[in-house]
Amino acid sequence: MPVSAETSQSEDVVGRPSGRRITEPGATYRLQLGGDLTFAEVSEHLDYLADLGVTDLYLSPIMRSRTGSVHGYDVVDPAEVSPALGGTDGLRALSDAAAGRGIGVIVDIVPNHMAASDENPLWEQLLAEGMSGPAGSLFDVDWRPQLPTAEGKVILPVLSDTYGTTLVSGDLELARIDGVYRLRYKDRTFPLSQESLDAIDGNGGGRTFAGTAGVVTSWQSFHNLLERQHYRLVHWRIGDAVVNYRRFFTVDDLIAVRVEVPEVFERTHATLLELVNEGVIAGLRVDHPDGLRDPERYLQQLRNRTGVWIVAEKILHPGERPPPWSIAGTTGYDFCNEVLGLYTNADALPQMRMIDEKLGGGRPYAEHAVEGKRAVLRGGLRADLERIALRLWSATQQHPQVRDVTLEWCRSVLTGTLEQFGVYRTYVDPETGTARETDRTLIASAVEQARAADSEPPAQLWDFLEQLLSGEIGTGPAQLDVLARFQQLCAAVTAKGTEDTAFYRYRTLLAVNEVGGDPAHPGRTVEEFQLANAERAERRPLTLLTTATHDTKRGEDTRLRMAALTEVVDLWRDAVDACERQAERSTLPAQARYLLYQTAVGIWPLDADPTDEHRDRLARYAVKAEREAGLYTSWTDPDHGFEDRVAEFARSLLNAATAPAELLSVVTRAGEIAMVSGLGQVVLRTLSPGVPDSYQGTEVWDDALVDPDNRRSMPFEERRALLDGLVDADVEDLLDQRRDGRIKAFVLQRALRARSTQPSCVGMGSGYLPLDVSGTWADHVVAFARVSSDAAAALLVIAPRLPGAVMGDDAGPPVGEAWRDTTVRVPGFVQGTYRDVFSAGAGEIGDTIEVSSLLANLPVAVLERTTQHDG
């Protein structure tokens, strides 16, 4: 188990010096570090975060990344804390200052990959010394690629034209930089092998190797020099087919790291482990564990070496249980989708499909998912697939019953199986081949579906693949390598094929196209949500809960406004028709327009008309979304004419003076519903079993779109003034002025305060009790109690679900008599005198309580017990 919250100040954990109290986080706040938010600048805002109720800073990656990095995941030196952020001294100062306010520091770590950049000394070493150098075993490189004459070389797809054209044009040249010759191509340079440097010096310097532009024969000696390097430059257009290093998904500039090798783990984690053991870092968030060869052993090792609270960015498919890793849990995408399901009306999906179909859509999500995976296997991940196909073909040669198969058949069975996987990956042990029953079932199902769709490969090969992936063929290196690499590739195929392709193509209801979600089956009942929470309380009480991250497809309130379309589907149909009439002369595909109609509802300001900033943001989003979808334009072959038209349409749509009245009506109505849902979302995230996380800036209404839009700077001074103004705020006034966002900050702060004042109700060992609701709006209420292990302390939590129905035609939030005869039943051991944390009112709660009384002033309620009833 993770380190207990009961650990005393004097106790020494995993060799860490005593002096700091070692606790689990109570509530985290995610900060995106960068040029305008360094360690020192974070320190200036600690009082604000403490007043908000934050117990732990949750920082984006802190190790040195590429110059100008806007996210920190392109690490260039895992042994050095980023100088741009303040370095090790700056981090220690921040940690000390935070500790003085009772705040810990949690950091995001990136074990899967590093930046393939000349700023990375390990990458430089790889290119200069090749497979025999110290870095040769650090990165995941296939040193025997299919590309002729490339054995023992790293294939770099960096040329904007073919190699021959580039060579003869003179765009490749030797440049003396800081006294050492390097190969220069445009704005990039590459190290030369020591043998080549000696040859240059021995032949009179770099000028000796220069040819004449356009004269092919004059470049022979330079070509010969390049052939002696430990890398080979190729045209970027063939890169996806020939690249021989495993990347982060399809990003050429991010190269995978072999952390499963003990010395690699030590080399890349030494500084991190030192900071943890000093007490500077109190917790870890592990980025993309599914990219690792052996996530379970890696996380076990990390836990053993640190003893701190750890969560991993494991993306679960709905209904999928987390792997049995020795960590606190996931980073919360599962919870995000469960909450979103409460505020999505599944009954409206048939009508939403009809609207989508009318605008050229209507195809089932499953088809988009399969096609998205197929597209990425034929495109960006083609070389990764080919590597495994060759290894599978080689493995078949060791088994007579399946020896007579072709490489094409091996490629086909792998492709088909990858296309049919319903989760990100399996976790069959890559060292022993041991598989859990869950994994065997997933593999059998995917193979069965793939086999039914492709009868050409022989049955023996399908059987062999299923057995190999399940660890039943044997434990030889060849078989285990196929198994391990398949699992790694499966995660990349699922992420790129669904998150970054199908989610942008399937436009029936964009709100539910969220990381870890299943757009084909949106919506959650209260019972389903309660069951998920109960399981979380039992199995993962310290997992992270989130509703917005740097990777979510849209901001937490943007998403709810778009989900609210399912509660006003008739109005939405009229609005779409009106928008289409106005756009009758548009040359954009109808599906491109429909993406913008939905997104406009999400980003439209609640308290003002859209500005040029809103229009520019929507235009940038539209271009990115269409490139990801790859239907009308793409990242590799952008159609700038189409992109200009879609950007222009986005700007014209987001205009209050010209927008159809029907659209403005939906914008207003969806905004009102989403504000109620948003308050419910805050309360559920804050008091459900787990550790609540707030993404920077989401204290008020969040209109963010996908990154980089969600990485905009945070106006801390404005938030500080806003929070100060809530000290004596009147709840009814805040609700009346709800569009300014103060009500959301108020609910968040007071709910976090309830957590801190009643820790026995929400920490390890606390109980979770769903409460029965009856009456007219029973299906529209989520009610539960959080109870201490001895039942001496209790919190009651009430949140609305699908509030639009309760609100009816009334424009205001559902409070008081709007809830009619709806009541909550309270078991005897939870009864007593309670105080409302939002209004400070108090009263007795017996067997039942009317929701109209609970939600008299706000559409959410959190009550803390002050006196327990006897017996």
Short mmCIF file of C-alpha atoms in Angstrom, two decimals, residues 7 20 33 203 244 261 285 331 439 471 478 506 537 552 569 581 641 684 686 710 777 789-790 837 842 846 849 851 870:
data_model
loop_
_atom_site.label_atom_id
_atom_site.label_comp_id
_atom_site.label_asym_id
_atom_site.label_seq_id
_atom_site.Cartn_x
_atom_site.Cartn_y
_atom_site.Cartn_z
CA THR A 7 3.05 8.31 9.34
CA ARG A 20 8.57 16.49 7.22
CA LEU A 33 4.76 25.19 -15.57
CA ASN A 203 42.06 15.80 -45.02
CA ASN A 244 13.66 2.27 -36.57
CA VAL A 261 16.88 -2.12 -18.15
CA ARG A 285 2.21 11.13 -11.35
CA THR A 331 -5.07 9.99 -12.83
CA ASP A 439 -6.16 -10.52 -20.51
CA GLY A 471 1.85 -16.35 -23.13
CA ALA A 478 11.54 -14.27 -29.64
CA TYR A 506 -17.50 10.91 -34.92
CA ALA A 537 -13.93 3.49 -1.98
CA THR A 552 -8.81 16.33 -22.06
CA VAL A 569 -32.41 18.18 -28.24
CA ARG A 581 -30.21 27.81 -43.70
CA GLY A 641 -7.60 26.49 -48.69
CA LEU A 684 -19.01 15.08 -6.77
CA THR A 686 -14.48 16.93 -4.28
CA ASN A 710 -6.15 24.65 -22.18
CA TRP A 777 -37.22 13.74 -9.50
CA SER A 789 -14.89 4.26 10.27
CA ASP A 790 -16.46 4.59 13.72
CA VAL A 837 -21.24 24.17 4.62
CA ALA A 842 -28.19 23.95 10.66
CA GLY A 846 -34.07 12.15 10.66
CA ILE A 849 -35.36 14.80 4.32
CA VAL A 851 -34.64 17.70 -1.36
CA ASP A 870 -28.29 8.37 20.11
#
